[in-house]
Every structure is written in structure tokens, then in C-alpha cells.
mmCIF file with all atom_site columns, C-alpha atoms in Angstrom:
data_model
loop_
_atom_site.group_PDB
_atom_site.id
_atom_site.type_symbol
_atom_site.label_atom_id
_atom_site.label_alt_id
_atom_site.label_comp_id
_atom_site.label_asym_id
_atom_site.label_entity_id
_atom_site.label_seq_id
_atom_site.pdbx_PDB_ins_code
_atom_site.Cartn_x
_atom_site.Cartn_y
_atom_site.Cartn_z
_atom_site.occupancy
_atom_site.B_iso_or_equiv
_atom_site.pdbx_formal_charge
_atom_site.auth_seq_id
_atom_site.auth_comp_id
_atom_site.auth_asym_id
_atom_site.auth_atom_id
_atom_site.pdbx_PDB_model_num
ATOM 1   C CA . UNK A 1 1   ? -3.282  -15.993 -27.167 1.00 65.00 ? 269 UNK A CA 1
ATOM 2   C CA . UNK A 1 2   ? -0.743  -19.176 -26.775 1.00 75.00 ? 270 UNK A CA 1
ATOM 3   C CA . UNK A 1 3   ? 2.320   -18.227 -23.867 1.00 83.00 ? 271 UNK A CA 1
ATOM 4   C CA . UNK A 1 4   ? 5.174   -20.289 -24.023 1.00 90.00 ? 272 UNK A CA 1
ATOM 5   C CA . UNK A 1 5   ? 6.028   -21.192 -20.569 1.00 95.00 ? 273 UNK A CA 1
ATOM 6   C CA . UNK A 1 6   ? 9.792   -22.261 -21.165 1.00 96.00 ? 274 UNK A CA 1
ATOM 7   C CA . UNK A 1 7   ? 12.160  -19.996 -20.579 1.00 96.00 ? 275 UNK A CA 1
ATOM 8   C CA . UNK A 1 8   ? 9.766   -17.386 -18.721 1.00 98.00 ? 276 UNK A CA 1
ATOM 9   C CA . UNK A 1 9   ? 10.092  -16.524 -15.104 1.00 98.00 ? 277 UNK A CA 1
ATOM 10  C CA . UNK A 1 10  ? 7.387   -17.411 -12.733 1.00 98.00 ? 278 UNK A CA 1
ATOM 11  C CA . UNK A 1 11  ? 6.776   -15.911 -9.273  1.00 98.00 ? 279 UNK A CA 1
ATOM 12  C CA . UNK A 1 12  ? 4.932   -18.224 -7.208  1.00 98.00 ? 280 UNK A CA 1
ATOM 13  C CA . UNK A 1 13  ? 3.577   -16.959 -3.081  1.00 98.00 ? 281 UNK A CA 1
ATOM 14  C CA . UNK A 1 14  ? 2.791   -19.639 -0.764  1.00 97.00 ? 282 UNK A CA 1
ATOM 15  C CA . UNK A 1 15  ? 4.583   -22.044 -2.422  1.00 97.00 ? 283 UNK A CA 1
ATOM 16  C CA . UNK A 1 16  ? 5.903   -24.122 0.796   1.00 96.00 ? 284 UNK A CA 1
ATOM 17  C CA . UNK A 1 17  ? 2.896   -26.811 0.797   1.00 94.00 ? 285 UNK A CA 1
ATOM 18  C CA . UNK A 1 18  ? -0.092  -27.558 -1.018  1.00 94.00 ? 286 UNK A CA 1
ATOM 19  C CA . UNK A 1 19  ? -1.093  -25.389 -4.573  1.00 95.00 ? 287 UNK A CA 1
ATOM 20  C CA . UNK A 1 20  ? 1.832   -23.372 -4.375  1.00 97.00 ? 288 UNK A CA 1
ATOM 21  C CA . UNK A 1 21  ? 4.028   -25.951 -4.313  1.00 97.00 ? 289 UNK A CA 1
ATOM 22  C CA . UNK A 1 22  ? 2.552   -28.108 -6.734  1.00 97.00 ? 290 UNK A CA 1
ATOM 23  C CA . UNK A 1 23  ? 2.314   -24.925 -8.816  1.00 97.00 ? 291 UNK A CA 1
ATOM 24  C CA . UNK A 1 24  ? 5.823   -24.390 -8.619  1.00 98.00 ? 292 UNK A CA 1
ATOM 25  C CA . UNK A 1 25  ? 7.226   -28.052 -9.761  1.00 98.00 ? 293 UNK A CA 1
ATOM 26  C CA . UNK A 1 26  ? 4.637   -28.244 -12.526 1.00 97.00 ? 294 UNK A CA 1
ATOM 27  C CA . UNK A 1 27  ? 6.299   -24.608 -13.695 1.00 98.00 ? 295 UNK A CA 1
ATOM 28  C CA . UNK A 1 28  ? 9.785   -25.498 -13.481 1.00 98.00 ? 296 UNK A CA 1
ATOM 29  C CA . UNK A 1 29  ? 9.121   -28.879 -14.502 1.00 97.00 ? 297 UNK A CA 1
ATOM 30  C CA . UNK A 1 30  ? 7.937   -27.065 -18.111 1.00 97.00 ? 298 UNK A CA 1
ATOM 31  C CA . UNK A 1 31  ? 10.880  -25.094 -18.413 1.00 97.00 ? 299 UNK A CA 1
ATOM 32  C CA . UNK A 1 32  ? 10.334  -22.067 -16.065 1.00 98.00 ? 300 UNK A CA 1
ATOM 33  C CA . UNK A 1 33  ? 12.507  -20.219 -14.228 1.00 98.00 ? 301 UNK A CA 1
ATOM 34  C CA . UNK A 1 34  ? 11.045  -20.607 -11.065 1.00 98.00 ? 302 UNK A CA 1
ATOM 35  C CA . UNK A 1 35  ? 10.501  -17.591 -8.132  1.00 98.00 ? 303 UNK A CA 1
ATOM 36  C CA . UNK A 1 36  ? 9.193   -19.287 -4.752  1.00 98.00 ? 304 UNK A CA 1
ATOM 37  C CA . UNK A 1 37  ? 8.234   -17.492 -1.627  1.00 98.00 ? 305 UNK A CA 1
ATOM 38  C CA . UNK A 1 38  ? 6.577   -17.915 1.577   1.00 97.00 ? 306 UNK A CA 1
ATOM 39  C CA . UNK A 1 39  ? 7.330   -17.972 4.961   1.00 96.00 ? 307 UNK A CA 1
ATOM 40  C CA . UNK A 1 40  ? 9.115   -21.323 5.724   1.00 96.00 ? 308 UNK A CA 1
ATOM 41  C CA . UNK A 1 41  ? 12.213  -20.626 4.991   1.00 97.00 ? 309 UNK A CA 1
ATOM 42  C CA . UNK A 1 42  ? 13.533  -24.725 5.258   1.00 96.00 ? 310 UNK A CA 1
ATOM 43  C CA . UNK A 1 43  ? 10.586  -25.611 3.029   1.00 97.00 ? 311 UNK A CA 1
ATOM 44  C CA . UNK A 1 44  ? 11.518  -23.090 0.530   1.00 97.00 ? 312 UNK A CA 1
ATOM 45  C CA . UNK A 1 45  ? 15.199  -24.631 0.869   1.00 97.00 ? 313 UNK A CA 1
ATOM 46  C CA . UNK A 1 46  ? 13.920  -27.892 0.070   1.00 97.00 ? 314 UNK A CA 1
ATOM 47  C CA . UNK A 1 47  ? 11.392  -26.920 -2.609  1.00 98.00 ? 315 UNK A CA 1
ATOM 48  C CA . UNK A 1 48  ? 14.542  -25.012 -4.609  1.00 97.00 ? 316 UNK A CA 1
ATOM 49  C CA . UNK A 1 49  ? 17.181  -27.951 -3.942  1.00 97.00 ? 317 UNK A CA 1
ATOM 50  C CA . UNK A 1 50  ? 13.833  -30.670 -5.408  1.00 97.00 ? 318 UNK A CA 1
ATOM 51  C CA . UNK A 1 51  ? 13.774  -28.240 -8.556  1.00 98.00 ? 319 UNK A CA 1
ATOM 52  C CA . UNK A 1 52  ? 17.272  -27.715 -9.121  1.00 97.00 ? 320 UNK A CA 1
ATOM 53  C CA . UNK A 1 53  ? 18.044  -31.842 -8.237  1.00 96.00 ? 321 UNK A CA 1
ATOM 54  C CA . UNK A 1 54  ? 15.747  -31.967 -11.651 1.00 95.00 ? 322 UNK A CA 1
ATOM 55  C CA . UNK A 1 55  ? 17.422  -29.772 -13.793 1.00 96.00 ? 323 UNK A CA 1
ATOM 56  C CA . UNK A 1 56  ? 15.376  -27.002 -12.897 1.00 96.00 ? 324 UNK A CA 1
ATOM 57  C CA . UNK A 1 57  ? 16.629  -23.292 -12.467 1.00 97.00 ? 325 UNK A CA 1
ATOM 58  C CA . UNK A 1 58  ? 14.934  -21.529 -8.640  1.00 98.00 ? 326 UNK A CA 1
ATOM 59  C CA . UNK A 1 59  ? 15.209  -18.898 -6.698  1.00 98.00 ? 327 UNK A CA 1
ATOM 60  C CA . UNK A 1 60  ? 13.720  -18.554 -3.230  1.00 98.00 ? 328 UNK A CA 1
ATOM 61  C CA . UNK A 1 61  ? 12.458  -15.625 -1.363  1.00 98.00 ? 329 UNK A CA 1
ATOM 62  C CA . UNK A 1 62  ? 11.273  -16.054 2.342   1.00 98.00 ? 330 UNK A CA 1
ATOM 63  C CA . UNK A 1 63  ? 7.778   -13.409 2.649   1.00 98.00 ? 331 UNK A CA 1
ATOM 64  C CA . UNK A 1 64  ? 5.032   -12.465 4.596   1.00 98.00 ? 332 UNK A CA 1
ATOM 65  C CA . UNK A 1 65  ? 2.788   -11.266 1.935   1.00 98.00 ? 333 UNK A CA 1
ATOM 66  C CA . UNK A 1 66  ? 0.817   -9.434  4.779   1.00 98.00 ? 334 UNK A CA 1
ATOM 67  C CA . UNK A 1 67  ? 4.151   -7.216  4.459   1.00 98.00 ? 335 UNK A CA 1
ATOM 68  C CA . UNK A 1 68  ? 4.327   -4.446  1.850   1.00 98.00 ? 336 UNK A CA 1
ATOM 69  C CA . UNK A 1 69  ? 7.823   -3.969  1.514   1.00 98.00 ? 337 UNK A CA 1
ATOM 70  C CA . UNK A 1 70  ? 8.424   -7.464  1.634   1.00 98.00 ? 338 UNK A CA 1
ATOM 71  C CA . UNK A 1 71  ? 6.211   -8.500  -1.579  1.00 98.00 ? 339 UNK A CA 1
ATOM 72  C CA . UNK A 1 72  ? 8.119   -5.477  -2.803  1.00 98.00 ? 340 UNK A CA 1
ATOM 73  C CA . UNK A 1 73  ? 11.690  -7.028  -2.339  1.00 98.00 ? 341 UNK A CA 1
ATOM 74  C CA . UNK A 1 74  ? 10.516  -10.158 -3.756  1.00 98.00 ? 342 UNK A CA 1
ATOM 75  C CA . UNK A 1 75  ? 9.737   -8.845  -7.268  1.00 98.00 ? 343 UNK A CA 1
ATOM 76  C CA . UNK A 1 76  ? 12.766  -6.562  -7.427  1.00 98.00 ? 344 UNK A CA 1
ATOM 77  C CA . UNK A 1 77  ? 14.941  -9.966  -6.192  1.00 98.00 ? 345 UNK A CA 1
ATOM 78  C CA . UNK A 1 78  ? 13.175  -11.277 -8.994  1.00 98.00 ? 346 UNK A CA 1
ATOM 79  C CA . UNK A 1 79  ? 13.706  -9.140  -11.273 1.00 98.00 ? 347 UNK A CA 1
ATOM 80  C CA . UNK A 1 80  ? 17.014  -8.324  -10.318 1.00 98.00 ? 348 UNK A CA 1
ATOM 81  C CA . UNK A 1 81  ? 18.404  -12.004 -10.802 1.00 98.00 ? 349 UNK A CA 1
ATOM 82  C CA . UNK A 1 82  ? 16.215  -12.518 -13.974 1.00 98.00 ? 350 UNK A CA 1
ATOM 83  C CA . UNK A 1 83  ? 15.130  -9.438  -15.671 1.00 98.00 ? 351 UNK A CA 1
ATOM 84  C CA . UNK A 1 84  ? 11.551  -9.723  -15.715 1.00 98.00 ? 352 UNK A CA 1
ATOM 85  C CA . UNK A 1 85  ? 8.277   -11.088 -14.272 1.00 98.00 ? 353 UNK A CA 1
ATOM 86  C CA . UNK A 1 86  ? 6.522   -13.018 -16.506 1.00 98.00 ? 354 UNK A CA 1
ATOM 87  C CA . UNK A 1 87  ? 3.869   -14.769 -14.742 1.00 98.00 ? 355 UNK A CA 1
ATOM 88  C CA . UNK A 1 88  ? 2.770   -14.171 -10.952 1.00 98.00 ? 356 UNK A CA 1
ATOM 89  C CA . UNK A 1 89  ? 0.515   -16.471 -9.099  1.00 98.00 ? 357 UNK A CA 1
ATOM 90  C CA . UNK A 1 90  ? -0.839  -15.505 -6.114  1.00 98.00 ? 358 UNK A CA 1
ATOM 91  C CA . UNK A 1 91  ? -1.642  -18.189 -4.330  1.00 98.00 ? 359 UNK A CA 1
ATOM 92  C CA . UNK A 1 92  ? -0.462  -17.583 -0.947  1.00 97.00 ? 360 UNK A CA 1
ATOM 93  C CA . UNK A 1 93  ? -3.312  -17.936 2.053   1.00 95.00 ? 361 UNK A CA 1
ATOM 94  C CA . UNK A 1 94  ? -5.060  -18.921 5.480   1.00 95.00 ? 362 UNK A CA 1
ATOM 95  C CA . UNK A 1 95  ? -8.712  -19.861 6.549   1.00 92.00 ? 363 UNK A CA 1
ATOM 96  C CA . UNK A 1 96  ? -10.404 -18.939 9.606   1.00 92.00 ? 364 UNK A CA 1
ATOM 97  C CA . UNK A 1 97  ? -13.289 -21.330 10.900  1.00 92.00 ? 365 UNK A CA 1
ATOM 98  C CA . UNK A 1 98  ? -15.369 -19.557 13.478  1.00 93.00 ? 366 UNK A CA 1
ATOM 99  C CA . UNK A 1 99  ? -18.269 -18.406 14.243  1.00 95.00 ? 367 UNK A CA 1
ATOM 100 C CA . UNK A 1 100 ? -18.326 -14.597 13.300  1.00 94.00 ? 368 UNK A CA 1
ATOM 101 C CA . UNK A 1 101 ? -19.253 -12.791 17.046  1.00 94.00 ? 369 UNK A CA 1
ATOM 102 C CA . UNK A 1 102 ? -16.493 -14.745 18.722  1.00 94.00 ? 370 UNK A CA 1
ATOM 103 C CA . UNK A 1 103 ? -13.252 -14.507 16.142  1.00 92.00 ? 371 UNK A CA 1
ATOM 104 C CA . UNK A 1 104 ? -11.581 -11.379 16.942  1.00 95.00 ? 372 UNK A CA 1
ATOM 105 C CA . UNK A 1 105 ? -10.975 -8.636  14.510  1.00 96.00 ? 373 UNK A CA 1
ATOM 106 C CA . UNK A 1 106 ? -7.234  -8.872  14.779  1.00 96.00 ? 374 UNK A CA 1
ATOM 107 C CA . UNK A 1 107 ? -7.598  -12.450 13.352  1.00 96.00 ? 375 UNK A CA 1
ATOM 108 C CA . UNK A 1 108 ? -10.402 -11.595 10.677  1.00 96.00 ? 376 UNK A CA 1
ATOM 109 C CA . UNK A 1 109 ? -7.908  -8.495  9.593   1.00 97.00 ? 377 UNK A CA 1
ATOM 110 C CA . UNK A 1 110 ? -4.810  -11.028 9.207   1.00 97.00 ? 378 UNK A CA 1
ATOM 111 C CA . UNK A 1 111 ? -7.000  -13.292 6.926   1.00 97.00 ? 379 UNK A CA 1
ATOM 112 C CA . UNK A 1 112 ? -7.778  -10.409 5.170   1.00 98.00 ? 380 UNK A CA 1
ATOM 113 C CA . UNK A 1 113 ? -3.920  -8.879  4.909   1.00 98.00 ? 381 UNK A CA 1
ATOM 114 C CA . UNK A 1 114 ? -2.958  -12.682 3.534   1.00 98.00 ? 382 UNK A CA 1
ATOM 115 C CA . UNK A 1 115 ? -5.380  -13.491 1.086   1.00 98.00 ? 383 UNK A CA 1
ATOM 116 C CA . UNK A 1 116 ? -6.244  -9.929  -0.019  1.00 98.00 ? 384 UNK A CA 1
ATOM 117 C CA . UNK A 1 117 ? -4.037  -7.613  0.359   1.00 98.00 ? 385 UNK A CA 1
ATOM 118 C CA . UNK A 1 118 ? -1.065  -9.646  -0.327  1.00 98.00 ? 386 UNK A CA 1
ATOM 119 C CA . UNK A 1 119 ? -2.151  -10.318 -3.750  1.00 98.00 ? 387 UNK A CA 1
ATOM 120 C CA . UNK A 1 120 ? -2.587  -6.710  -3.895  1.00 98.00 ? 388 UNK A CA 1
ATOM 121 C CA . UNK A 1 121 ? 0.750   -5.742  -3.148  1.00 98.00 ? 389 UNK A CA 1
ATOM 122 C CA . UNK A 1 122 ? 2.304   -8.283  -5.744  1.00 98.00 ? 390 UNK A CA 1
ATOM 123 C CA . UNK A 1 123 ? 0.148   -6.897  -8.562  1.00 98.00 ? 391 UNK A CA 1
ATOM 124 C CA . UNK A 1 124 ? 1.016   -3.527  -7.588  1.00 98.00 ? 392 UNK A CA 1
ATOM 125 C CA . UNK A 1 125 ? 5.105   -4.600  -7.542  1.00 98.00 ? 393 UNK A CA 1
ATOM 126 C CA . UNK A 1 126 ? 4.733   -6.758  -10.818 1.00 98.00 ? 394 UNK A CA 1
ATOM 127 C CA . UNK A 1 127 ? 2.315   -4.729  -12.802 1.00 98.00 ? 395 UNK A CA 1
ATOM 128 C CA . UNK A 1 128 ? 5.045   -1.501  -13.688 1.00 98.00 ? 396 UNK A CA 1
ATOM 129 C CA . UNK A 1 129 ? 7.503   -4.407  -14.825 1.00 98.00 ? 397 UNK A CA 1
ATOM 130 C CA . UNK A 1 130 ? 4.671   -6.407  -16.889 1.00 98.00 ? 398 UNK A CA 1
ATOM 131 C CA . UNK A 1 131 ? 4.022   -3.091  -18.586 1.00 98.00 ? 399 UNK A CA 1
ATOM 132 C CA . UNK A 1 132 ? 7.203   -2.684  -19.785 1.00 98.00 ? 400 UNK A CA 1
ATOM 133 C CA . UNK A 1 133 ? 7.366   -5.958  -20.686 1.00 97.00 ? 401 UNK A CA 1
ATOM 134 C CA . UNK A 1 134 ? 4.257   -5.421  -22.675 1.00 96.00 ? 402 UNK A CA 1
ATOM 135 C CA . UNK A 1 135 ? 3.487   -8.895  -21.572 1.00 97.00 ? 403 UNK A CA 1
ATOM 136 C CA . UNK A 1 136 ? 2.583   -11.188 -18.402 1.00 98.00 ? 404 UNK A CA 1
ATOM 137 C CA . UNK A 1 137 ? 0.347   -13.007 -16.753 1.00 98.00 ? 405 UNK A CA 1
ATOM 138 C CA . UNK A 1 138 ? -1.391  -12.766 -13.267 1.00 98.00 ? 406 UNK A CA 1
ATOM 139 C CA . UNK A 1 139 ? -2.810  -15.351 -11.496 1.00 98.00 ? 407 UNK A CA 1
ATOM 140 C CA . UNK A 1 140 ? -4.798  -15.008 -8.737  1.00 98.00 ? 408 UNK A CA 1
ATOM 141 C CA . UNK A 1 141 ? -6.107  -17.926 -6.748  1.00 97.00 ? 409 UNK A CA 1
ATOM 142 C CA . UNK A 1 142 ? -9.408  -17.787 -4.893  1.00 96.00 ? 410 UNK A CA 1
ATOM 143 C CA . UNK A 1 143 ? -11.703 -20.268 -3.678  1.00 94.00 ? 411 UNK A CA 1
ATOM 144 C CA . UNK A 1 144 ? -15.057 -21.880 -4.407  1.00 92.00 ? 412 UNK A CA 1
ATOM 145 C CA . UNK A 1 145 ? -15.594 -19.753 -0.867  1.00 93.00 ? 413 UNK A CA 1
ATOM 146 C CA . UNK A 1 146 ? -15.113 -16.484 -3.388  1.00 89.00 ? 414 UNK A CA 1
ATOM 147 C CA . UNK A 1 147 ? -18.195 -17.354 -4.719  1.00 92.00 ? 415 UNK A CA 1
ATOM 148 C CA . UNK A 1 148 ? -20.874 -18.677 -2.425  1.00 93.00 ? 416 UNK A CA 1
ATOM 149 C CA . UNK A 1 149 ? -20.552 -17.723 1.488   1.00 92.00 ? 417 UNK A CA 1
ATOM 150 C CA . UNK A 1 150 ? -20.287 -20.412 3.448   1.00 91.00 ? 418 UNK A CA 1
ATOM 151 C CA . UNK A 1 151 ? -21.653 -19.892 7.696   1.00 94.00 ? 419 UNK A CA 1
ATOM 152 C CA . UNK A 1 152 ? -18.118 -19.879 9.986   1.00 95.00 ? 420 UNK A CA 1
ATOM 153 C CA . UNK A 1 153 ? -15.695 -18.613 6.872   1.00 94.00 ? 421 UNK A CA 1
ATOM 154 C CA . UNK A 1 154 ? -17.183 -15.171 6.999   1.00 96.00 ? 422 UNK A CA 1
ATOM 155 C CA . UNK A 1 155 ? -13.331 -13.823 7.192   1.00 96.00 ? 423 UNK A CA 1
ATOM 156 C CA . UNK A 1 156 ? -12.358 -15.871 4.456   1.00 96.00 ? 424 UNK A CA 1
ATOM 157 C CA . UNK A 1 157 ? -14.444 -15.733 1.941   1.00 97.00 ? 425 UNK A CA 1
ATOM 158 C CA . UNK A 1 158 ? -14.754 -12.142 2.648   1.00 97.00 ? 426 UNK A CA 1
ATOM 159 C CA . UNK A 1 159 ? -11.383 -12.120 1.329   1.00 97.00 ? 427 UNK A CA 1
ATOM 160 C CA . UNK A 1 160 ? -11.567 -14.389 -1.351  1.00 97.00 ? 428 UNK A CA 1
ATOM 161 C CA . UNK A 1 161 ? -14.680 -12.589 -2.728  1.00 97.00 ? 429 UNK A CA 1
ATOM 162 C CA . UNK A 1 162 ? -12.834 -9.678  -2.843  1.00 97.00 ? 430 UNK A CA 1
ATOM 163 C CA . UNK A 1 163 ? -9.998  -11.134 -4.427  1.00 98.00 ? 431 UNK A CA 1
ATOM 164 C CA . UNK A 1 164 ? -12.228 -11.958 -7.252  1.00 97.00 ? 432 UNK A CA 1
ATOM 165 C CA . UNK A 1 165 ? -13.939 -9.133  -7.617  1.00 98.00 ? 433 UNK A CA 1
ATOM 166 C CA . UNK A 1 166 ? -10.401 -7.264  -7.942  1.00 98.00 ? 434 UNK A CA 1
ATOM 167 C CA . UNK A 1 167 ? -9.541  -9.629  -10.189 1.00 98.00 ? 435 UNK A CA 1
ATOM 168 C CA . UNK A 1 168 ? -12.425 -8.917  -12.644 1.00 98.00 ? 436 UNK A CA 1
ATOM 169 C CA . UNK A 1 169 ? -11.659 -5.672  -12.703 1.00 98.00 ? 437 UNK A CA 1
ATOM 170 C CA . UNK A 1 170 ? -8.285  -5.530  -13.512 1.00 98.00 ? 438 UNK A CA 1
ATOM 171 C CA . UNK A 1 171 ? -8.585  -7.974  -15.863 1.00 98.00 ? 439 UNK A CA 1
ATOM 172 C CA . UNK A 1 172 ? -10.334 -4.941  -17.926 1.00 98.00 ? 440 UNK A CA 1
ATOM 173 C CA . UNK A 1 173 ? -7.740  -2.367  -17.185 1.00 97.00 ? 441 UNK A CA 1
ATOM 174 C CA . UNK A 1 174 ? -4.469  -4.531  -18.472 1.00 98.00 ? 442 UNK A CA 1
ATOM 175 C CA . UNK A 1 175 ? -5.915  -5.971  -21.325 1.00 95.00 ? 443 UNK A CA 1
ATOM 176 C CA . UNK A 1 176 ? -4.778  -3.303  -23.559 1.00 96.00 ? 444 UNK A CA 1
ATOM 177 C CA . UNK A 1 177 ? -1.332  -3.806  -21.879 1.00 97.00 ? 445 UNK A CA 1
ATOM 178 C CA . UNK A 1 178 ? -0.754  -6.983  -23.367 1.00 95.00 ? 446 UNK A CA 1
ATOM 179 C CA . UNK A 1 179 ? -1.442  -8.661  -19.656 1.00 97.00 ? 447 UNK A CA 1
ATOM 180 C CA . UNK A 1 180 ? -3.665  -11.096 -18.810 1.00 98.00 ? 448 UNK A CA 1
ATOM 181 C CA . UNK A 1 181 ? -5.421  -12.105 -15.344 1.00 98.00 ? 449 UNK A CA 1
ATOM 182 C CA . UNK A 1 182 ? -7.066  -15.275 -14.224 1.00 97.00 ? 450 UNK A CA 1
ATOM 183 C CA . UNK A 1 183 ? -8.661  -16.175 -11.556 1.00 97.00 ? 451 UNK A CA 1
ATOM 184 C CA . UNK A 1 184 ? -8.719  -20.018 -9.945  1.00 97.00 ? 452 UNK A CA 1
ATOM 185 C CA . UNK A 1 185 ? -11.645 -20.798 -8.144  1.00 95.00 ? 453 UNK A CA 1
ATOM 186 C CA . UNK A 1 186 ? -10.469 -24.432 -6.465  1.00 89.00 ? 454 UNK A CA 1
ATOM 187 C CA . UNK A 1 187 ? -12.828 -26.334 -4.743  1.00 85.00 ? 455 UNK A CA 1
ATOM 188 C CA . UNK A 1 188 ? -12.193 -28.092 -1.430  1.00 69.00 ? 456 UNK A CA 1
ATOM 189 C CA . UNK A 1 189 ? -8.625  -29.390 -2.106  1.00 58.00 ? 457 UNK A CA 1
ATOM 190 C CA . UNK A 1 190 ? -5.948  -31.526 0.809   1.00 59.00 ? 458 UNK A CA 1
ATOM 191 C CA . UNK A 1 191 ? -4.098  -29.274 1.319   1.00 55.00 ? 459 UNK A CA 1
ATOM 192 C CA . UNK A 1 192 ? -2.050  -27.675 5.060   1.00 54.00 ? 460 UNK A CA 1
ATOM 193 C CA . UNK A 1 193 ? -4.565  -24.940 4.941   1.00 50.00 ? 461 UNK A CA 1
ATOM 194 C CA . UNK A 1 194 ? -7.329  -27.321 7.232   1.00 45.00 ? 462 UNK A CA 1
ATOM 195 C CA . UNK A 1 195 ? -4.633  -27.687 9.324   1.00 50.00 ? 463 UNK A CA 1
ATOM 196 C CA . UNK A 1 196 ? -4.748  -24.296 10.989  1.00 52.00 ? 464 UNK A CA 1
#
């Protein structure tokens, strides 16, 4: 099936630096109403007032994606100013280099919360609206990481296999719906992520 992208509205998670925020000027750049969120709430400023400086129509929404309620709020904002949730990329995330006895379980459980659950949450916000909608598209980004293990990222691809593997299978259950889900596996890519 072809999908316009013009005119739709696009929620976009970690889209202060790197594929997120790439993601989100390509998006408005086509003609979509653009959705940003993350949790710098000066880069979102800037990333809105770059899309709007082109003509381009933005909303920002500071979240954790670690934070239920939060992902929540950020599709009813959505919603709310624009009336529907077309596409949703979930790109938000961290990495964890370590060996696995000496990272602590508080840190593997945030990498998890972030790159997991968070995409979790958002499906589980946008998915009532998509069906009603009888349309949408989800996109969840993983990793190269989501499908070989690699020694020191045990936390993350942990997480980014099981991003995947949720991905696959709801894929299956909303295709009747009239929704679609796709899942990115990027290689290694320059982005802040090697940062941390």
C-alpha cells in the first residue's frame, strides 16, 4: 500500500539529536505535521522553531519515554492539537558499554525502560487512536545490535532484540486493522548515542 505523507501527523521520540531529528526534518520537510519529543527541552525548542522557519507546521512535547504517563500525555497532546496519529516512530534510546558482571542492574533496567518499554507505551497510547483511524503506521527503530549480540552491549541489545521481536509480532495482530509496523535495523550510525 502507497501512504501519502503530506498532510499526516507524525509523532517522532528522541528527536533532539541524531535519527530522530533527522527523522523529523525529512517528515516535515514532505509535508507532515510534525510531533517531536524527548527530553531536551531547548533542543526541542530549536528543532520546532528550524521546522516552522521552513514553512513547516510542529509541535513539541518534552518526555521521558521511561515514563508511562508521560508517553501517554504526548499522544493525547497530539491528538488533541491535531486529531489523529498517523505515523509513530519510535526511535528514542541509550547504549550501555560494559562488561555484564560490573554494570549494575539499575543501569541495565533504565536501558531497558528507554529502548523497550518506551516504545511499548507509545504503541499502547497510539494503537486505540490508529484503530479508529483504521489507518497508521508504527515505526520502531532497533539496531543491527537487535540482531546479532555483540560482548559489552548485553543491556542493549537485550533491548533492542526485544524490540524486534515485539515488533514482529504485532505486525501480525494490526494487519487486519489497516496498520502497519516496521522495524529499522540501522547499523553503526554518528550519532550522540556514543557519547554516553
Amino acid at each position: 500500500m502507497i501512504r501519502k505523507v503530506k498532510g499526516t501527523t507524525v509523532v517522532i521520540t528522541g528527536a533532539t539529536s541524531g535519527i530522530g531529528r533527522a527523522t523529523a526534518l525529512e517528515f516535515a520537510r514532505a509535508g507532515a505535521q510534525v510531533v517531536v519529543a524527548g527530553r531536551r527541552v531547548e533542543r526541542l525548542n530549536e528543532l520546532i522553531a528550524e521546522i516552522e522557519a521552513k514553512g513547516g507546521t510542529a509541535l513539541a512535547v518534552p518526555t521521558d519515554v521511561a515514563e508511562e504517563k508521560q508517553v501517554a500525555a504526548l499522544i493525547e497532546q497530539t491528538i488533541a492539537r491535531f486529531g489523529r496519529v498517523d505515523t509513530l516512530v519510535n526511535n528514542a534510546g541509550v547504549a550501555l558499554a560494559a562488561k555484564f558482571d560490573e554494570q549494575s542492574l539499575a543501569d541495565f533496567r533504565r536501558v531497558m525502560e528507554i529502548n523497550f518499554w518506551g516504545a511499548v507505551y507509545a504503541c499502547q497510547a497510539a494503537v486505540p487512536q490508529m484503530k479508529k483511524q483504521k489507518s497508521g503506521v508504527i515505526i520502531n527503530v532497533s539496531s543491527a545490535f537487535g540482531k546479532r549480540g555483540m560482548p559489552f552491549e548485553t543491556a542493549y541489545c537485550a533491548s533492542k532484540f526485544a524490540l524486534a521481536g515485539f515488533s514482529e509480532a504485532l505486525r501480525a495482530e494490526l494487519l487486519s486493522d489497516g496498520i502497519d509496523v516496521s522495524t529499522i535495523f540501522p547499523g553503526a550510525v554518528e550519532t550522540e548515542i556514543f557519547e554516553q
